Short mmCIF file of C-alpha atoms in Angstrom, two decimals:
data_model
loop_
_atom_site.label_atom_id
_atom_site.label_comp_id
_atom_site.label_asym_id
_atom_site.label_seq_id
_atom_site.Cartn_x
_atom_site.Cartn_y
_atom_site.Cartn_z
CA UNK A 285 135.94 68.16 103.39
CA UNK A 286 133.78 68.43 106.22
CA UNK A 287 135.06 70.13 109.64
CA UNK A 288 135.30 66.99 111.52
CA UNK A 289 137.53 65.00 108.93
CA UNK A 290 139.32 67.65 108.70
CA UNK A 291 140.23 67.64 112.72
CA UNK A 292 140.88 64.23 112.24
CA UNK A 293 143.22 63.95 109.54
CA UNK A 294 144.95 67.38 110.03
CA UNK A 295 145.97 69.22 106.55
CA UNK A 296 144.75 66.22 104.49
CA UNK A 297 141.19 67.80 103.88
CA UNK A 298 139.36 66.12 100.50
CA UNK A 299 142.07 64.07 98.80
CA UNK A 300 143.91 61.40 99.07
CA UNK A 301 147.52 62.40 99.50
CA UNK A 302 150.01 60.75 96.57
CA UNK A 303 153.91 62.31 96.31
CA UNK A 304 156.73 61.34 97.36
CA UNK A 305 156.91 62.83 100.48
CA UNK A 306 156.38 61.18 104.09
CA UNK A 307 157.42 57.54 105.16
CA UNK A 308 155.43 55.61 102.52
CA UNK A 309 154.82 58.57 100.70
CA UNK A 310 152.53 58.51 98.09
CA UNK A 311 152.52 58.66 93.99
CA UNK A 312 150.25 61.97 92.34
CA UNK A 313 149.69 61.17 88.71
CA UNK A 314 150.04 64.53 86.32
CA UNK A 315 149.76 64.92 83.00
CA UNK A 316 152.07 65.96 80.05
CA UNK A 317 150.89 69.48 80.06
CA UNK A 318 152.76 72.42 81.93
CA UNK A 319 152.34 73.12 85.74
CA UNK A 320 151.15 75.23 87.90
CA UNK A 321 153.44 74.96 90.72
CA UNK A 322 157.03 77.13 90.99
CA UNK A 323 159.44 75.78 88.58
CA UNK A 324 162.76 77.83 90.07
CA UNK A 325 164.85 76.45 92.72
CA UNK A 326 165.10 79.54 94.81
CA UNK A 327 160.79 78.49 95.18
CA UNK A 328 161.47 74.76 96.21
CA UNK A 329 160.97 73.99 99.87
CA UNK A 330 162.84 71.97 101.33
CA UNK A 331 161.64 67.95 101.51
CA UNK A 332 159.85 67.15 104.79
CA UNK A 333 161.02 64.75 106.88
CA UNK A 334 158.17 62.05 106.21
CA UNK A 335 159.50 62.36 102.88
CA UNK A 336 162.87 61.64 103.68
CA UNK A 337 161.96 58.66 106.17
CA UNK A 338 159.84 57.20 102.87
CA UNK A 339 162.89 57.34 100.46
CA UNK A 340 164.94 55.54 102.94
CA UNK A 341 162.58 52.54 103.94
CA UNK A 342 161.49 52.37 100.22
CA UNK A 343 164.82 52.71 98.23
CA UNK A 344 167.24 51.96 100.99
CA UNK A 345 168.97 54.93 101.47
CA UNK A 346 170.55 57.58 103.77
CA UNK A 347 169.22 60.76 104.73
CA UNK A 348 171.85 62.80 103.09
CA UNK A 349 171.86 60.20 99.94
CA UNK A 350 167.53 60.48 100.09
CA UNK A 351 168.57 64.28 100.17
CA UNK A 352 170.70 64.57 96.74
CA UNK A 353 168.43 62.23 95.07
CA UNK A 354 165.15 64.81 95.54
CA UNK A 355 167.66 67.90 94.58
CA UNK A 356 169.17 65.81 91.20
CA UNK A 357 165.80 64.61 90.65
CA UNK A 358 164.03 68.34 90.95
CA UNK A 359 166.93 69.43 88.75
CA UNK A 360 166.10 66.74 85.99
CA UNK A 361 162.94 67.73 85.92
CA UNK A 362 163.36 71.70 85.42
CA UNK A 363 166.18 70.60 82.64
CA UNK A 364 164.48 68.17 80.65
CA UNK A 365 162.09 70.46 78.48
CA UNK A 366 165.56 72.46 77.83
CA UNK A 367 167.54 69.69 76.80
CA UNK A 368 164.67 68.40 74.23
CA UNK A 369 164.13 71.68 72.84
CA UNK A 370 168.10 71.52 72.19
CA UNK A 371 167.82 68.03 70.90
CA UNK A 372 165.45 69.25 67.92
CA UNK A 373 164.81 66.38 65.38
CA UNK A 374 167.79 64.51 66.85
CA UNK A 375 165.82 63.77 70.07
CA UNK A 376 165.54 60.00 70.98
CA UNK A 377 164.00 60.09 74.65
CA UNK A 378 165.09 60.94 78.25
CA UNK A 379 165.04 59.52 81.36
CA UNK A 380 167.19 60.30 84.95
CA UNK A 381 169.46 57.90 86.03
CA UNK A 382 169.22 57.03 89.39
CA UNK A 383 172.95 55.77 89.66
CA UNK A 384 174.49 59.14 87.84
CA UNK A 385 171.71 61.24 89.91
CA UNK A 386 171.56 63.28 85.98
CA UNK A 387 169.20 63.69 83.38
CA UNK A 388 169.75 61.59 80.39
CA UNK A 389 169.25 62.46 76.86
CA UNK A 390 169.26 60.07 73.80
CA UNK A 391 170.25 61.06 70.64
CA UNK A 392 170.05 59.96 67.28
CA UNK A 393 173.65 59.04 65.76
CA UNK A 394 173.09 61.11 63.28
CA UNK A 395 172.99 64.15 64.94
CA UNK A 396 175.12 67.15 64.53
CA UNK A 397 177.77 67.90 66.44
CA UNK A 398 176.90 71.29 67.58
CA UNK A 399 173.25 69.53 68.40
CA UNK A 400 175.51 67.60 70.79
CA UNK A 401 176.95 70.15 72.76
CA UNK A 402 174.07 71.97 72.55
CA UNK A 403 172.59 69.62 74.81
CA UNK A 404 175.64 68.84 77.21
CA UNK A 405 175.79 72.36 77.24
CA UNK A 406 172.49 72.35 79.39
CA UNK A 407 174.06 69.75 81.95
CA UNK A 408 172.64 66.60 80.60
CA UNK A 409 174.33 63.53 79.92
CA UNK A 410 174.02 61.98 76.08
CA UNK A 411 173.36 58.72 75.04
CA UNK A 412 173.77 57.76 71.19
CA UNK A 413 171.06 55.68 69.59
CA UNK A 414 169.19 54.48 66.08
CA UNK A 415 165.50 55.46 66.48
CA UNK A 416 164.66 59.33 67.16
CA UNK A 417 161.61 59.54 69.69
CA UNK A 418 159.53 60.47 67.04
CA UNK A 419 159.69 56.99 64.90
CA UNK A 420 159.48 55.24 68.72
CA UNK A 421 156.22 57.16 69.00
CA UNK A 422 155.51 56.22 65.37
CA UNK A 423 155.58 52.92 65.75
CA UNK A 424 153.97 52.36 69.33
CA UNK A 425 150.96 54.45 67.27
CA UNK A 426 150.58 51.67 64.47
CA UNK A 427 150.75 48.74 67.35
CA UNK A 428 148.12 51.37 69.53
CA UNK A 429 145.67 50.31 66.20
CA UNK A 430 145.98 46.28 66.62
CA UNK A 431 143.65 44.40 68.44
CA UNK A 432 145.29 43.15 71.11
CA UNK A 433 144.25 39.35 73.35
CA UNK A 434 143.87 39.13 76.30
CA UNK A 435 147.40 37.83 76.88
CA UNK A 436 149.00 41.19 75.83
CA UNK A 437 149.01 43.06 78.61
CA UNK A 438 150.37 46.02 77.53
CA UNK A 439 153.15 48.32 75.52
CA UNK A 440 155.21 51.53 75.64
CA UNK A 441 158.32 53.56 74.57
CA UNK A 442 161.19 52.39 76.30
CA UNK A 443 163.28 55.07 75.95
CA UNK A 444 166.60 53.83 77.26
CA UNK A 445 165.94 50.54 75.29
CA UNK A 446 165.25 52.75 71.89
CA UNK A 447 162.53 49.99 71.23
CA UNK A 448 158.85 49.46 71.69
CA UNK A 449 158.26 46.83 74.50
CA UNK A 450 155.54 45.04 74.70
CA UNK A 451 154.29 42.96 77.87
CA UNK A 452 152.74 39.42 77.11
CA UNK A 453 151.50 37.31 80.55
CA UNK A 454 153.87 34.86 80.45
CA UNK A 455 151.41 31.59 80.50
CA UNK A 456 150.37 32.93 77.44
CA UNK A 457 153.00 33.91 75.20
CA UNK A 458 152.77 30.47 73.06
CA UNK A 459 148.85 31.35 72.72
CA UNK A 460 147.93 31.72 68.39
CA UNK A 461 146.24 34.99 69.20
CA UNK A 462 149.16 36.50 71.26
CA UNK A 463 151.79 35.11 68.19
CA UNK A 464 150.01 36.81 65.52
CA UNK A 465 149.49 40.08 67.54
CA UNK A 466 153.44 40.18 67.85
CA UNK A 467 154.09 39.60 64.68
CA UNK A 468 152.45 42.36 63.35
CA UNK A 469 153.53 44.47 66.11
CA UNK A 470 157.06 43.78 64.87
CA UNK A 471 156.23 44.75 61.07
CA UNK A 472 155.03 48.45 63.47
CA UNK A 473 159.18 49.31 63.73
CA UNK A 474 161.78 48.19 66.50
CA UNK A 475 159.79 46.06 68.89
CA UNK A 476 160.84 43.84 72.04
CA UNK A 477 159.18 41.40 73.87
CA UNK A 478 159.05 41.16 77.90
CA UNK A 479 156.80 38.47 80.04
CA UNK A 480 154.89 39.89 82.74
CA UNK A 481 153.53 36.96 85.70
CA UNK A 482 149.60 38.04 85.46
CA UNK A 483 147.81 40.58 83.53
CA UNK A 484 146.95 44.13 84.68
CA UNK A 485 143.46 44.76 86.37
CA UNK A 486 142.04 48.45 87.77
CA UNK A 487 141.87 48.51 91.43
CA UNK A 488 138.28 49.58 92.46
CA UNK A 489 136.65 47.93 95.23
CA UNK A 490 133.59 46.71 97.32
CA UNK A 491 132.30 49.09 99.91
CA UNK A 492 134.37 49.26 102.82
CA UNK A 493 133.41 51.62 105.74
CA UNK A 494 135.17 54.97 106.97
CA UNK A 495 137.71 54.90 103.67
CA UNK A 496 137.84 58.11 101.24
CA UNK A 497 134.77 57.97 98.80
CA UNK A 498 132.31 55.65 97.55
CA UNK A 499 130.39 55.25 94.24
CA UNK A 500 127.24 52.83 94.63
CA UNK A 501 129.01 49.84 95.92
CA UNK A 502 132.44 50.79 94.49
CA UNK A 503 135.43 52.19 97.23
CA UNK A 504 138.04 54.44 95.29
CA UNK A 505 140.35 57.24 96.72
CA UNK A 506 140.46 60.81 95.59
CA UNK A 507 143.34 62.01 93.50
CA UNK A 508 143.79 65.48 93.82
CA UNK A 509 142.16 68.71 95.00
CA UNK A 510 140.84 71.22 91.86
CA UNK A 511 139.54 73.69 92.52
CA UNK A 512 135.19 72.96 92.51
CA UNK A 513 135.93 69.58 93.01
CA UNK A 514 138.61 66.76 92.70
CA UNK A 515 140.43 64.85 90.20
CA UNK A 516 140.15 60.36 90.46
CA UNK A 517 139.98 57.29 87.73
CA UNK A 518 137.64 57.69 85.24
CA UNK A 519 136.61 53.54 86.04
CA UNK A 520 135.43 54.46 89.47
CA UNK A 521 131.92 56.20 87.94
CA UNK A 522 130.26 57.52 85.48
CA UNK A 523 129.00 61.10 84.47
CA UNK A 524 126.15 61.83 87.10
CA UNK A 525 126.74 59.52 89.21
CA UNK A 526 126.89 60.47 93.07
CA UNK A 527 130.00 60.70 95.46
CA UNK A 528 129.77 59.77 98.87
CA UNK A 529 132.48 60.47 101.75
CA UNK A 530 134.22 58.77 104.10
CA UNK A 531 131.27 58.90 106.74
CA UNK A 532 128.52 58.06 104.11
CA UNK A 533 127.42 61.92 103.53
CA UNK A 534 127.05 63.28 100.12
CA UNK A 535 130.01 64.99 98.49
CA UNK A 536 129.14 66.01 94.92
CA UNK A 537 128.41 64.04 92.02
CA UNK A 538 130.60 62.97 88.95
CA UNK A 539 130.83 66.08 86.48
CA UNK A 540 133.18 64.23 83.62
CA UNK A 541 134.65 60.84 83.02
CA UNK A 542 136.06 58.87 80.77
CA UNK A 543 137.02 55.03 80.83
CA UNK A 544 138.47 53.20 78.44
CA UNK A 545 140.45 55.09 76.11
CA UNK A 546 141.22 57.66 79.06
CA UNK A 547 140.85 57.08 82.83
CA UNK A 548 140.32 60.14 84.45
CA UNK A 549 137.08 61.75 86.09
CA UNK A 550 136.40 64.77 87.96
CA UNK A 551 134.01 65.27 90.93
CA UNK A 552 132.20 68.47 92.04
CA UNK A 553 132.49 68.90 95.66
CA UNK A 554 129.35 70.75 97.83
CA UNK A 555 127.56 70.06 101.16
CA UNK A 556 129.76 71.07 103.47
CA UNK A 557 132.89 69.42 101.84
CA UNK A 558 135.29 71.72 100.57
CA UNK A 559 139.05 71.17 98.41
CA UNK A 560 142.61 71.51 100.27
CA UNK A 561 145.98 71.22 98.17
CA UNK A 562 146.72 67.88 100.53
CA UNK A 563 147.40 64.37 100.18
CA UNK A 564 147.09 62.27 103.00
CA UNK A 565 149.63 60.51 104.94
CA UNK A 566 147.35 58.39 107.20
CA UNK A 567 148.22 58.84 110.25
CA UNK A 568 151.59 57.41 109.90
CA UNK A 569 153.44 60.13 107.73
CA UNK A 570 152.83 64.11 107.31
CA UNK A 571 150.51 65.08 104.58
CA UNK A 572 151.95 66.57 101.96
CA UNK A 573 151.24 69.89 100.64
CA UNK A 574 150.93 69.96 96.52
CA UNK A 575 152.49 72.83 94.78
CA UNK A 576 152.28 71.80 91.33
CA UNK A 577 152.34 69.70 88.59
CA UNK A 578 155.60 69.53 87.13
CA UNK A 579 156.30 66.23 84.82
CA UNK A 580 158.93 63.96 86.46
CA UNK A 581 161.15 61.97 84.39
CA UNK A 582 161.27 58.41 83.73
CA UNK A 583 163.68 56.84 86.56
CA UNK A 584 162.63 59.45 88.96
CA UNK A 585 160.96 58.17 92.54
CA UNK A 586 157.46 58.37 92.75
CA UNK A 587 154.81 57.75 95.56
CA UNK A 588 151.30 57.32 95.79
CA UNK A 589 148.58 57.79 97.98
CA UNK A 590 145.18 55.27 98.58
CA UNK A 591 142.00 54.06 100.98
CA UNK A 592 143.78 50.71 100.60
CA UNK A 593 147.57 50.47 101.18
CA UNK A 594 148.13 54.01 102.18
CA UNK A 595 151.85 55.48 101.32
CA UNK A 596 153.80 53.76 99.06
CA UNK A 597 156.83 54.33 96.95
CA UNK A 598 158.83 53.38 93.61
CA UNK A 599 160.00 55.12 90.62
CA UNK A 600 158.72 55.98 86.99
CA UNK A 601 158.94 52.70 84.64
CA UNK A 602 157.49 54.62 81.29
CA UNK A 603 155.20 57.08 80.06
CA UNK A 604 152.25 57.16 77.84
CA UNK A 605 152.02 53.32 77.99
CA UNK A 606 149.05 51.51 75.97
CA UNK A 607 147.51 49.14 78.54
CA UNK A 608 144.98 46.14 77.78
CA UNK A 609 143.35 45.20 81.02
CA UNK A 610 142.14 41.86 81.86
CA UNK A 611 138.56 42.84 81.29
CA UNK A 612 139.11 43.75 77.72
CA UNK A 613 139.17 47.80 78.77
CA UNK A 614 142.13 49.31 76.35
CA UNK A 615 143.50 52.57 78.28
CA UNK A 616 146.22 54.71 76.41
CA UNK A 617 148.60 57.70 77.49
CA UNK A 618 149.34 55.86 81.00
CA UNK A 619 152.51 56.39 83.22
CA UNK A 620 153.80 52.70 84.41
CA UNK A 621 155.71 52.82 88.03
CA UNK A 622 157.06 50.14 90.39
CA UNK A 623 155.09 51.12 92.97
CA UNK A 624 152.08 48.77 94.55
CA UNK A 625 148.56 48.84 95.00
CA UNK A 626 145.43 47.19 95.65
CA UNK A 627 141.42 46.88 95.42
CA UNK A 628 140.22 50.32 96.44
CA UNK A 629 143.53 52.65 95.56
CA UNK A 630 141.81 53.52 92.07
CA UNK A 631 141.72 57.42 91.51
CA UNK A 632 144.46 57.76 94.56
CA UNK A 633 147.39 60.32 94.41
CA UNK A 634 150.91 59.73 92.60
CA UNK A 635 153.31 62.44 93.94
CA UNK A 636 156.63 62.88 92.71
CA UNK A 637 158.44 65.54 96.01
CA UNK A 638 155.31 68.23 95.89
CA UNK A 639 154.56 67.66 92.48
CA UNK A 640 150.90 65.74 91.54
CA UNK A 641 151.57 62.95 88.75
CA UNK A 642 148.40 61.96 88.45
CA UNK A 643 145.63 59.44 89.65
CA UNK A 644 146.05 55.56 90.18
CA UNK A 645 144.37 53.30 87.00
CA UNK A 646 145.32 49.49 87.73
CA UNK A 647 148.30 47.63 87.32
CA UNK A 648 149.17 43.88 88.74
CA UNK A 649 150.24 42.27 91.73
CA UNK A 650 149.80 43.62 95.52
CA UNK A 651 152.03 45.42 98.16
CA UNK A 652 152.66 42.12 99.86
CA UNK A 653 154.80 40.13 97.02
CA UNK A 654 155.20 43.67 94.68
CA UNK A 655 154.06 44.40 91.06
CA UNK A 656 153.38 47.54 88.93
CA UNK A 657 151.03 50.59 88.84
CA UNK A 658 149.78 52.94 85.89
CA UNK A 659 148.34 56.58 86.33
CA UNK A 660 146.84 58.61 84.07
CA UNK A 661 148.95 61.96 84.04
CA UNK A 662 147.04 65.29 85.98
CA UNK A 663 147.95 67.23 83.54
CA UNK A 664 145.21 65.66 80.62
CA UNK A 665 142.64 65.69 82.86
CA UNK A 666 143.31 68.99 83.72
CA UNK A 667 143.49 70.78 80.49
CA UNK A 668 140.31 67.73 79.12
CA UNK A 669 138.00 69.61 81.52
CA UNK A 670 139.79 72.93 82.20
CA UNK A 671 139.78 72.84 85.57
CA UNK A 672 142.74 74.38 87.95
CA UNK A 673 144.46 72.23 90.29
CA UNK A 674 144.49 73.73 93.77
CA UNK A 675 148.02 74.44 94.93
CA UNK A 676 149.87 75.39 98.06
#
């Protein structure tokens, strides 16, 4: 980032902050692979105190109840790749419950007993259910090869649910196409059906002057700092396309992206601007350092981070999600939060505490009357194009 932004917006150099971490702290999508940030609790630091202010205007809490969520949720995430590995075959899914403040860990009912304790043994709580998370996956795999209408708006493992959900707009659940799409998708395996009020659409944007970067005549936000460059949506350019900044001057050009399928891209970064491990807060909340990329949970809070609607927060609906957006663009391996956004927050930061999530896709609805956000994880795009996410 150049030397003037950089005055202006303090630590928030290239990127557009996501996490979980100041008063309307921002989301930072990540990816299912490992991260590089300090997984031991004698590393954490401690939450700032935009964070704190965030988790109690977005989720109605107290400081000391904001507090012990971020510690059971940092917890939950160190203890979930422990508790699966002690699940073995018997594993049906995970998630942290909010109300408990624990990790949760389904498990198949036929499951051994000392499979049982092996996993309460590591602190999580157990849940007893039909489907292992390996026929969930199974299943969502053979609905992943239907065609789906446009009236299907999308479908995931819901873990806690031990089904397959799929999302139909609701205006056009009766609609022949839509029918015969769920009917095979119920011959897939264990499959429920929820209505959704509009279908999912990506949130680029016309050009709007003085916001993050700009693509032609297309306003997105940066993601996350790598080091060469930085991380966004895959629908916000293509391969060789140019990257302007906030002020109009040139920033790099689009090395890699991918859109639909994927929706991830990575842009080198040159002329004068350079990469800072930084989300933005905007002037209204402390940026937030990022130290990593641990994976957090489903149920876990979440913020994100973009030109449009700045810091807000929810928590994490679902992961690797099949979404069918409203243009016909089929995107798989998404995260689905609760969190807002709008026209111009594509390829913005989801945060989860100091850990990147990954970068905004689309979603429905708007941060005035609510709705719901995917991100494609950091993590893929990461280890797709081998680059190294820059850390505190």
């Amino acid at each position: 980032m150049r030397r003037s932004r950089l005055r202006h917006l303090g630590l928030a150099g290239l990127l557009v902050l996501g996490g979980l971490t100041a008063a309307g702290t921002l989301p930072a999508s990540a990816a299912d692979a490992s991260s590089t940030s300090p997984s031991a609790s004698s590393d954490r630091q401690p939450a700032s105190a935009g964070l704190l202010d965030a988790m109690q205007r977005d989720f109605g809490l107290s400081r000391a109840e904001a507090e012990d969520r971020l510690a059971a949720e940092r917890d939950a995430t160190d203890l979930e790749p422990v508790a699966r590995r002690a699940a073995g075959t018997a594993f049906g899914g995970s998630w942290f419950d909010a109300d408990a403040g624990a990790l949760t860990v389904a498990l198949t009912s036929d499951a051994a007993p000392s499979t049982v304790r092996a996993v309460r043994a590591t602190g999580a709580q157990v849940r007893t259910v039909e489907h292992s998370a390996r026929q969930l996956d199974a299943a969502k795999a053979r609905v992943d090869r239907l065609d789906a209408p446009a009236g299907v708006s999308s479908w995931r493992v819901d873990q806690s649910a031990n089904t397959v959900v799929v999302d139909v707009v609701g205006s056009e659940r009766a609609d022949n196409d839509v029918q015969n799409f769920l009917e095979r998708a119920r011959e897939a395996g264990p499959v429920t059906v929820r209505s959704v009020p509009s279908a999912p659409q990506t949130f680029a944007a016309g050009t709007v002057g003085g916001d993050p970067y700009y693509t032609g005549n297309v306003r997105c936000s940066i993601g996350f700092s790598v080091h060469g460059g930085f991380v966004t949506a895959g629908h916000c350019g293509r391969a060789g396309a140019g990257v302007s900044g906030w002020d109009g001057s040139y920033i790099g050009t689009f090395q890699g992206s991918s859109f639909p399928d994927n929706d991830y891209a990575w842009v080198s970064v040159g002329s004068g601007w350079w990469t800072v491990p930084v989300v933005l807060g905007w002037g209204t909340v402390s940026d937030q350092l990022v130290r990593g990329s641990n994976v957090a949970p489903v149920g876990a809070s979440i913020c994100r981070s973009g030109s449009t609607t700045h810091w807000h927060c929810g928590t994490v609906l679902a992961r690797n999600e099949t979404v069918n957006y409203s243009d016909g663009s089929v995107v798989h391996q998404l995260t689905k939060t609760s969190v807002c956004a709008e026209g111009g927050d594509s390829g913005g930061s989801f945060i989860s505490g100091d850990q990147a999530q990954g970068v905004t896709s689309g979603g429905w609805g708007n941060c005035s009357s609510g709705g719901e956000t995917w991100f494609q994880p950091v993590n893929e795009i990461l280890n797709r194009y081998g680059l190294t996410l820059h850390t505190a």
